[in-house]
CSV table of C-alpha atoms and ligand atoms in Angstrom, one decimal:
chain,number,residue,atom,x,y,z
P,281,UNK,CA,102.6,109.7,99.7
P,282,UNK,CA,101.7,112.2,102.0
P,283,UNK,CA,102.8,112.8,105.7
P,284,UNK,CA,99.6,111.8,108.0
P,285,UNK,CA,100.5,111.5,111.7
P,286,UNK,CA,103.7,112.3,111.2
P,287,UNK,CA,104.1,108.5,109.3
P,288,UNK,CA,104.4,107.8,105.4
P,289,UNK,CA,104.2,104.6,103.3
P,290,UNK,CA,106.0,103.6,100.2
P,291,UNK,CA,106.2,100.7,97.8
P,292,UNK,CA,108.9,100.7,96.0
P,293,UNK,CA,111.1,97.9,93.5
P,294,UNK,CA,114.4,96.7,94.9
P,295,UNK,CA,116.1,98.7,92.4
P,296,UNK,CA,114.4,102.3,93.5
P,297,UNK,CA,114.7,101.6,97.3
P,298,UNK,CA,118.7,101.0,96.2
P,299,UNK,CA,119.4,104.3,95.1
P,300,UNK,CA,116.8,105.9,97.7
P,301,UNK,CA,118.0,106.9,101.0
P,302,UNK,CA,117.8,105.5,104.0
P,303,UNK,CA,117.5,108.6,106.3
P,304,UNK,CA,114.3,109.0,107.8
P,305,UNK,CA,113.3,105.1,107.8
P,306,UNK,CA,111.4,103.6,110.6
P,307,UNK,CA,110.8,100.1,109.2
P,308,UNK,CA,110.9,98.2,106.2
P,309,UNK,CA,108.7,95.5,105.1
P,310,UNK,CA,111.1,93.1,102.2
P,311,UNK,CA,108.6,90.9,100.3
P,312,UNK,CA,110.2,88.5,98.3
P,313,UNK,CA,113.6,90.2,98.4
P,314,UNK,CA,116.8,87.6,97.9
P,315,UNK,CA,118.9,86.9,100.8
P,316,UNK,CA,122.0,88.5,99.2
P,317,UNK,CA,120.2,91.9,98.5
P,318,UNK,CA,121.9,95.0,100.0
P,319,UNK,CA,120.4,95.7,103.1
P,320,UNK,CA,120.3,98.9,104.9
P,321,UNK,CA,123.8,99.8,106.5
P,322,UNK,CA,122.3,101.0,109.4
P,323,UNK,CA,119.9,99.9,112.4
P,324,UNK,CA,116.7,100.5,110.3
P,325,UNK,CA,115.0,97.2,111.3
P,326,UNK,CA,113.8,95.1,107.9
P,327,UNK,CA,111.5,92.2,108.3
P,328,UNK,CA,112.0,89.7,105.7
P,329,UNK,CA,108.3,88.0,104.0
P,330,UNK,CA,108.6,85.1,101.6
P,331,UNK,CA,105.7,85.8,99.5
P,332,UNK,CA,105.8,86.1,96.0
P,333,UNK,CA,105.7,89.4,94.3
P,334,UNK,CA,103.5,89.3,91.2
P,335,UNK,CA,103.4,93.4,89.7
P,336,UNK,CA,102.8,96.7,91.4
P,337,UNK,CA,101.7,99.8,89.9
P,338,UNK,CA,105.1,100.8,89.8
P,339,UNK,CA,106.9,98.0,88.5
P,340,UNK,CA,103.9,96.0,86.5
P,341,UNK,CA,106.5,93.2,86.0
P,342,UNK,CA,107.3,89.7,89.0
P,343,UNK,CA,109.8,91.3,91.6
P,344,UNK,CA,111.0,91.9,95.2
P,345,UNK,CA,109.3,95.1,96.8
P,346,UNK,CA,109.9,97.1,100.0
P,347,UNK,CA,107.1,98.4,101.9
P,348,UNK,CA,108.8,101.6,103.9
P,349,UNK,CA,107.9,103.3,106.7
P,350,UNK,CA,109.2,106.6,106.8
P,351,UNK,CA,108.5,109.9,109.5
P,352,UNK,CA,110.7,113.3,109.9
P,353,UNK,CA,110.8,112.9,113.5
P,354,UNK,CA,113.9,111.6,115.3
P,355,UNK,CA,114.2,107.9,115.9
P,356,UNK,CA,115.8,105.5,117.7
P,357,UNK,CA,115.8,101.7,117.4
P,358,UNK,CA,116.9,98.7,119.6
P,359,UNK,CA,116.4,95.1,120.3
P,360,UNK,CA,114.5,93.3,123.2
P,361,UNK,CA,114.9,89.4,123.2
P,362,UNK,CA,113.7,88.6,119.1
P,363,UNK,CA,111.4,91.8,118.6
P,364,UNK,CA,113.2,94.6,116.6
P,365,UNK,CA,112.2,98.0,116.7
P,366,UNK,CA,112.6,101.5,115.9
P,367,UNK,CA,110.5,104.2,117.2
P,368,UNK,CA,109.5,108.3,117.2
P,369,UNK,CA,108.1,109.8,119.9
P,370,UNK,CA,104.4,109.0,118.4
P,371,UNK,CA,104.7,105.3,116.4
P,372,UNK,CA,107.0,102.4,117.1
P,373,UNK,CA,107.7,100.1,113.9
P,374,UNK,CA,108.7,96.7,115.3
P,375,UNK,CA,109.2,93.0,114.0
P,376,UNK,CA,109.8,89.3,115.0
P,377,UNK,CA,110.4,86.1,112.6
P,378,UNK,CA,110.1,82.4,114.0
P,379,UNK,CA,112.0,79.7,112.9
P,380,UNK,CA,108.9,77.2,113.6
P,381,UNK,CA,112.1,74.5,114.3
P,382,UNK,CA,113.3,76.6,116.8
P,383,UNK,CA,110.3,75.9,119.3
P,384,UNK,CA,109.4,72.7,120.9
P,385,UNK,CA,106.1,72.0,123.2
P,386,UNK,CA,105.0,68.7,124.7
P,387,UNK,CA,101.3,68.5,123.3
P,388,UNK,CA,100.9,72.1,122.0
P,389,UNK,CA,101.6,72.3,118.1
P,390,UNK,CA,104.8,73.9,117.2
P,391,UNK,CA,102.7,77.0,115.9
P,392,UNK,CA,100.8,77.5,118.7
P,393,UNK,CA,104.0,77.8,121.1
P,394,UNK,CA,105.9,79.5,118.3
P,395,UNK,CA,102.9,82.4,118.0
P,396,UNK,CA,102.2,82.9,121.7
P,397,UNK,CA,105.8,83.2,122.3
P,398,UNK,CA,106.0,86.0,119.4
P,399,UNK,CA,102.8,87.9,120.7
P,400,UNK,CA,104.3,87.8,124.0
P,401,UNK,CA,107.5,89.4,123.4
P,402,UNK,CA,105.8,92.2,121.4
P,403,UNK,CA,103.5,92.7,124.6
P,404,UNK,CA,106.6,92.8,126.8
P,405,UNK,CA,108.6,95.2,124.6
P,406,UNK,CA,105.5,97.5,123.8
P,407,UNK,CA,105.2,98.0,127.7
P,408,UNK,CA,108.8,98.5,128.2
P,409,UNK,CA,108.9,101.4,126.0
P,410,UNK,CA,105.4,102.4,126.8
P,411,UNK,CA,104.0,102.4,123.2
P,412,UNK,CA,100.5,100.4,124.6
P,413,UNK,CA,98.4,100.5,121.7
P,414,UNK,CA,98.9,98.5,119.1
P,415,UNK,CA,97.7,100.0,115.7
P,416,UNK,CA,98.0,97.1,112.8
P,417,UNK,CA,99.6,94.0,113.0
P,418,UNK,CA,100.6,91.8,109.9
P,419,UNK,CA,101.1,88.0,110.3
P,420,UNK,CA,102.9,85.7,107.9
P,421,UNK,CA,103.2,81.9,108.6
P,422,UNK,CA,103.4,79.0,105.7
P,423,UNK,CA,101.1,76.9,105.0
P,424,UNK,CA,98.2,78.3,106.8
P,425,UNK,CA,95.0,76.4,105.3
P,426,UNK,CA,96.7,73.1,106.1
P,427,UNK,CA,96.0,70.6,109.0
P,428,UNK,CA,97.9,69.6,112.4
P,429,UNK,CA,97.2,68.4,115.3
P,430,UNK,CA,93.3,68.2,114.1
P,431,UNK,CA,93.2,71.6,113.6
P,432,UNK,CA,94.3,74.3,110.7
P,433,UNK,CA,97.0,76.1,110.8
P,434,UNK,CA,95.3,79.8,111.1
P,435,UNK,CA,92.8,78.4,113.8
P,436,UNK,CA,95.9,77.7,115.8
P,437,UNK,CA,96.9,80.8,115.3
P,438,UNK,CA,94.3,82.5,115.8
P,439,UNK,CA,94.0,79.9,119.5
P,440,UNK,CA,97.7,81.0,120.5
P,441,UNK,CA,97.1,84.8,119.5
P,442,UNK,CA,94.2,84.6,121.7
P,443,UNK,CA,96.1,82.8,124.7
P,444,UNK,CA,98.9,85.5,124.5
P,445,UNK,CA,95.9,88.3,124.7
P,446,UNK,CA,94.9,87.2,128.1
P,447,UNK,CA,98.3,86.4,129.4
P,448,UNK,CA,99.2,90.1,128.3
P,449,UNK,CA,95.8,91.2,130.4
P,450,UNK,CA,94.6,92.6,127.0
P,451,UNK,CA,90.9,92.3,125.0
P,452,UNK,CA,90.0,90.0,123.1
P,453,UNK,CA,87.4,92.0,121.3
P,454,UNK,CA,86.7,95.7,120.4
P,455,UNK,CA,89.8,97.0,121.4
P,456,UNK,CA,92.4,94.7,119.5
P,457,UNK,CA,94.4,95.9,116.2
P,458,UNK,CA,93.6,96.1,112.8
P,459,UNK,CA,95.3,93.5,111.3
P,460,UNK,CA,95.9,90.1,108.3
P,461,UNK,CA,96.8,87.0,108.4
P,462,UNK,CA,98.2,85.3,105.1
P,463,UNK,CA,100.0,82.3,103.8
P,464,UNK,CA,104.1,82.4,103.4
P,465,UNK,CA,106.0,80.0,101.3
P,466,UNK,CA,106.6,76.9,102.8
P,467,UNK,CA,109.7,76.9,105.0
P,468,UNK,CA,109.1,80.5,105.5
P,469,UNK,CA,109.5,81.4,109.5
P,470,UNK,CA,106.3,83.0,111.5
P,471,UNK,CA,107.1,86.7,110.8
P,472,UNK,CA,104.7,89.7,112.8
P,473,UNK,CA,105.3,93.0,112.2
P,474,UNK,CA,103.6,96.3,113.2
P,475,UNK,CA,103.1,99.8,114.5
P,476,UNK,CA,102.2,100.7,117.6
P,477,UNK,CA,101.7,104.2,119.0
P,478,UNK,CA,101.4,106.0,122.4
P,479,UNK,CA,98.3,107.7,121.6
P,480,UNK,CA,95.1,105.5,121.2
P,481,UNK,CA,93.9,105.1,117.9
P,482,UNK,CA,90.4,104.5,116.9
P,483,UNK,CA,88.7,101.1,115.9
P,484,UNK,CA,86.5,100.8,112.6
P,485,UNK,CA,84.2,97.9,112.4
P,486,UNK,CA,82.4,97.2,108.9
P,487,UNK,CA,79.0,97.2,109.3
P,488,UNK,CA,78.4,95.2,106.7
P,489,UNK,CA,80.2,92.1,108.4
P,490,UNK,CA,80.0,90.4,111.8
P,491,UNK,CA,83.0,91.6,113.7
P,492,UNK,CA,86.0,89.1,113.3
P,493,UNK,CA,85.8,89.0,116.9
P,494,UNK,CA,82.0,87.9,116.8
P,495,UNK,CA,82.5,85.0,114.4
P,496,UNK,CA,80.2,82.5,115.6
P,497,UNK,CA,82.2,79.4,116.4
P,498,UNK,CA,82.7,77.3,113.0
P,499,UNK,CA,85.3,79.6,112.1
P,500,UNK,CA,87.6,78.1,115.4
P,501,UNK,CA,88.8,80.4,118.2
P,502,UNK,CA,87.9,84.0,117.1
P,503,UNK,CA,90.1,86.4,115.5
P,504,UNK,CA,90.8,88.7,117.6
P,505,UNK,CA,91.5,92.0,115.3
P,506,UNK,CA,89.6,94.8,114.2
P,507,UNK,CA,88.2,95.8,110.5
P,508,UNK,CA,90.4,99.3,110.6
P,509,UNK,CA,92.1,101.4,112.7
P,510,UNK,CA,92.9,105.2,112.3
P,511,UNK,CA,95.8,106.8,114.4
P,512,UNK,CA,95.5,110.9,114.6
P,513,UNK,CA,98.7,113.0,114.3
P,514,UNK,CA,100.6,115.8,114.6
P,515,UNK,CA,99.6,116.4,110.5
P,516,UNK,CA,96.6,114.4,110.1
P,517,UNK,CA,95.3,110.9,110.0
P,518,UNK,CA,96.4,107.6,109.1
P,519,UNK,CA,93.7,104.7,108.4
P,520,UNK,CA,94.5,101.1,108.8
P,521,UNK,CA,92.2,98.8,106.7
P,522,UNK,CA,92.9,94.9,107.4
P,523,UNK,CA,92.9,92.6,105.4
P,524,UNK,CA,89.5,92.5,103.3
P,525,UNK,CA,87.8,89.5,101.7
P,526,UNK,CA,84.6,88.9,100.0
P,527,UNK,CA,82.8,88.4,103.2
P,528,UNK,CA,79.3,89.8,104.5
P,529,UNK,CA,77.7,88.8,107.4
P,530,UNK,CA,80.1,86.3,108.7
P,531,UNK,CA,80.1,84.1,105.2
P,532,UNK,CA,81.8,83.9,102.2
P,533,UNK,CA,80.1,85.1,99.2
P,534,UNK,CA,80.8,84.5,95.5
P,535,UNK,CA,82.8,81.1,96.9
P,536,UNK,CA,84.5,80.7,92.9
P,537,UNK,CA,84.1,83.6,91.1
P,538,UNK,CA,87.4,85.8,91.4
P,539,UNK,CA,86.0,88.7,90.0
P,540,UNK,CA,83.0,89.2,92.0
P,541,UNK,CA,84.8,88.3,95.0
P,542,UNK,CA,87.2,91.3,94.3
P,543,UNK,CA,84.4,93.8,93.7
P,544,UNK,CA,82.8,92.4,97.0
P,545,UNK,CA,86.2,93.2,98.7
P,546,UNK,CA,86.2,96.9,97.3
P,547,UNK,CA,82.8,97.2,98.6
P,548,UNK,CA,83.7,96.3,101.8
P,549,UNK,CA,86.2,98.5,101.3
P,550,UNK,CA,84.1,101.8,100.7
P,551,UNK,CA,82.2,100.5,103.6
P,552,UNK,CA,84.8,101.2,105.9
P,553,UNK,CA,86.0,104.3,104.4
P,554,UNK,CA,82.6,105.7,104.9
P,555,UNK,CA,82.3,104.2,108.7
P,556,UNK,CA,86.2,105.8,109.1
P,557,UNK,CA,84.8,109.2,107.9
P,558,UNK,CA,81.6,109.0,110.0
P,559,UNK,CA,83.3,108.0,112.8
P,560,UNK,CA,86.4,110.7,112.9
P,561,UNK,CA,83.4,113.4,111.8
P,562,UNK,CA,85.2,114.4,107.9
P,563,UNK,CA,85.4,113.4,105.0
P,564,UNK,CA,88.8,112.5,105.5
P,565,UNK,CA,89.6,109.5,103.3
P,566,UNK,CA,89.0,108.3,99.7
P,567,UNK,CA,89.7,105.2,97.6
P,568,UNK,CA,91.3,107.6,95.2
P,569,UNK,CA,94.4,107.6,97.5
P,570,UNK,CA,95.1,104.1,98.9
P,571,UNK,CA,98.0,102.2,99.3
P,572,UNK,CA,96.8,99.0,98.8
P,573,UNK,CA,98.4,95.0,99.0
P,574,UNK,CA,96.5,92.6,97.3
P,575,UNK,CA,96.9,89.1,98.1
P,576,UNK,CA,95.9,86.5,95.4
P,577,UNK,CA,95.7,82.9,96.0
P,578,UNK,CA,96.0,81.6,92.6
P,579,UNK,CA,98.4,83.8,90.6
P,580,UNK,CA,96.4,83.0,86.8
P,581,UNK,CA,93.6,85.1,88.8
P,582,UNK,CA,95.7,88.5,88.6
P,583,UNK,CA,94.2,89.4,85.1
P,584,UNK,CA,91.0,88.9,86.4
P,585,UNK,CA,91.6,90.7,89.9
P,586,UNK,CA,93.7,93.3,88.1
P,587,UNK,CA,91.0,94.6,85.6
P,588,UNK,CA,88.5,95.2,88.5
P,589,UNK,CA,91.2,97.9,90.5
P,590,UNK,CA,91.5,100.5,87.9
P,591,UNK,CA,87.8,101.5,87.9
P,592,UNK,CA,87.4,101.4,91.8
P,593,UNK,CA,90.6,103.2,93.0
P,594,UNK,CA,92.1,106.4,91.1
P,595,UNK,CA,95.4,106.7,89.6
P,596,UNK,CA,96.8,108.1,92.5
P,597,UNK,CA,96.4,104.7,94.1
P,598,UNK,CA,99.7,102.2,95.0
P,599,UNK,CA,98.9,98.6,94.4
P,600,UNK,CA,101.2,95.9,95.0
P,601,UNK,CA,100.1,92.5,94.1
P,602,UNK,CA,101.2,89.5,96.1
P,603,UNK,CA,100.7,85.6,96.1
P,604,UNK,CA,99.8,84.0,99.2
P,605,UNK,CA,97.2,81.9,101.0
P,606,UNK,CA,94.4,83.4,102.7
P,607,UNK,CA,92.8,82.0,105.8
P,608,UNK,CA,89.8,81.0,104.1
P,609,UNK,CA,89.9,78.0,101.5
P,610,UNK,CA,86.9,79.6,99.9
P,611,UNK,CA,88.3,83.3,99.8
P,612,UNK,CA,90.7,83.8,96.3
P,613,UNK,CA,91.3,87.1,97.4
P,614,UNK,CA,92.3,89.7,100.0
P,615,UNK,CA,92.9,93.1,99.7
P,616,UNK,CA,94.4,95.5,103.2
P,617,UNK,CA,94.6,99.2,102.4
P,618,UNK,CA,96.6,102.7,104.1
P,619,UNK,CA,94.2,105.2,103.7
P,620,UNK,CA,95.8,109.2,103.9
P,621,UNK,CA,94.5,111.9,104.5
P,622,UNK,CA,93.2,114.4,102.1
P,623,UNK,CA,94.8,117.6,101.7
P,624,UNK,CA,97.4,117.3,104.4
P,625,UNK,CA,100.8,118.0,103.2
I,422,3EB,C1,88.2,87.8,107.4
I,422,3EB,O1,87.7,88.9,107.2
I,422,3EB,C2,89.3,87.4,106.5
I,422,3EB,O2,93.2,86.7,111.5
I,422,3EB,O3,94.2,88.7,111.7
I,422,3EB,C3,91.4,89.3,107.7
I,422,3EB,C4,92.1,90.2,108.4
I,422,3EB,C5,91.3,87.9,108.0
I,422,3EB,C6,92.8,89.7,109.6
I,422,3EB,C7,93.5,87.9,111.1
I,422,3EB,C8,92.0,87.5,109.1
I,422,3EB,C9,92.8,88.4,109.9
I,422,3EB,O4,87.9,87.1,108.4
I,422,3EB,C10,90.6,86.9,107.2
């Protein structure tokens, strides 16, 4: 993929990211990767998500993938309490996992103190190293539809990211992230991961949906993230897209049918590449050349969800398809998307 603000994305097999080299690497994203895999000899921070692997467009068949962060600027990475990080002079990739055992809280669910403690110490570190805005944030916890302490398990997350928001002095809506929020297997930690930069990016709204951050209240304590973010560059653009779902207004459509539900998504999808365009004044980005994560919540669904891609995204596209939980019961899938610019090399 092509350099866009000086930052590049890759999905690549175990096997390929095992002969490629490490130089350059600001982050890496393992999903489903074994605990005895090779791991990078070096300080490259790697953030391990239990979520099965179910094809890419590289590798069609079940296997561990590395999302990889790459730039050709020089780097340096450190540590600051759990958070792990490596940064240029423009982006900083960072990452924290919580053991959900390793937290205790009188009252508060385990979750709640486990997530506000994690948002926290990314807020801490991203003003220590003054990289204030925070572009996209990805967030992995296990069994997120299911019920404690009378509430779901995403609502309290979505309760504790808020609490750590205000703690941090930051807003709770319009300027927030781009960002997801999807199910782990069971035992997994919490795991956040994200880039953050030093220049602020631009937030997309869809405006075919309610901002996430405008939910009206049945949907628990708002989520506090945007629909997309793009980050300008030294060579271009970058475009954030969260995580997408068959959602307009503020409701679930197509609750049960899989396939419409995953041309609703792509929709949704063009609708913010055209708001991304409009708003940054070019036609900058295209379906054509996504990077995209799918997240399916019933694995005999891929068929279905697979044969609706090919028509809406190009061949130049990166897919990676991924079984997890999404934070709706009703939603069967979720697709979040890298957009790059055109014609920057
Ligand atoms: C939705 O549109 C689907 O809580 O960070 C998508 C992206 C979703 C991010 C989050 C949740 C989040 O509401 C769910």
């Amino acid at each position: 993929m092509a350099l866009e603000a000086g930052l590049q994305v890759d999905y690549l097999s175990l096997a390929a990211q095992a002969s490629a080299r490490w130089e350059g690497v600001l982050g890496v994203a393992a999903f489903d990767v074994p605990p005895s895999s090779p791991l990078p000899a070096n300080d490259v921070p790697m953030v391990d998500i239990r979520t099965p692997v179910l094809g890419s467009t590289g590798a069609p068949q079940p296997g561990a993938v590395c999302e990889i962060w790459r730039t050709h600027q020089p780097m340096e990475s450190g540590q600051r309490g759990r958070v792990r990080y490596r940064h240029s002079e423009e982006v900083l990739f960072g990452c924290i996992s919580m053991a959900e055992s390793e937290e205790s809280e009188a009252g508060a669910s385990i979750l709640h103190t486990a997530t506000r403690d994690a948002y926290s110490e990314i807020f801490a570190t991203l003003d220590e190293l003054a990289y204030p805005h925070l572009l996209r944030v990805w967030n992995y916890l296990p069994q997120i539809n299911v019920d404690t302490h009378g509430m779901e398990r995403y609502r309290q997350f979505n309760s504790a990211r808020r609490s750590a928001l205000v703690a941090a002095g930051r807003d709770l809506t319009g300027n927030v992230p781009a960002a997801c929020a999807l199910g782990s297997v069971n035992g997994s930690p919490l795991v956040i991961y994200f880039l953050a930069s030093r220049q602020a990016p631009t937030l997309i709204e869809n405006p075919r949906q309610v901002s996430a951050y405008e939910y009206p209240p049945q949907y628990g304590p708002k989520p506090a993230f945007s629909r997309a973010s793009v980050l300008r560059g030294t060579c271009g653009s970058i475009l954030f897209i969260s995580g997408t779902a068959s959602i307009v207004g503020h409701q679930t459509v197509h609750a049960g049918d899989v396939a419409a539900q995953t041309r609703e998504t792509l929709v949704n999808i063009e609708a913010l590449l055209g708001e991304a365009n409009r708003v940054s004044g070019a036609p900058r980005f295209g379906m054509e050349t996504l990077a995209c994560k799918v997240y399916v919540r019933n694995s005999a669904d891929l068929p279905l969800i697979q044969s609706q891609l090919p028509t809406a995204l190009g061949r130049e596209a990166q897919v990676v398809y991924l079984q997890a939980d999404i934070c709706r019961q009703d939603l069967l899938v979720e697709i979040e998307a890298i957009g790059r610019e055109r014609d920057c090399d």
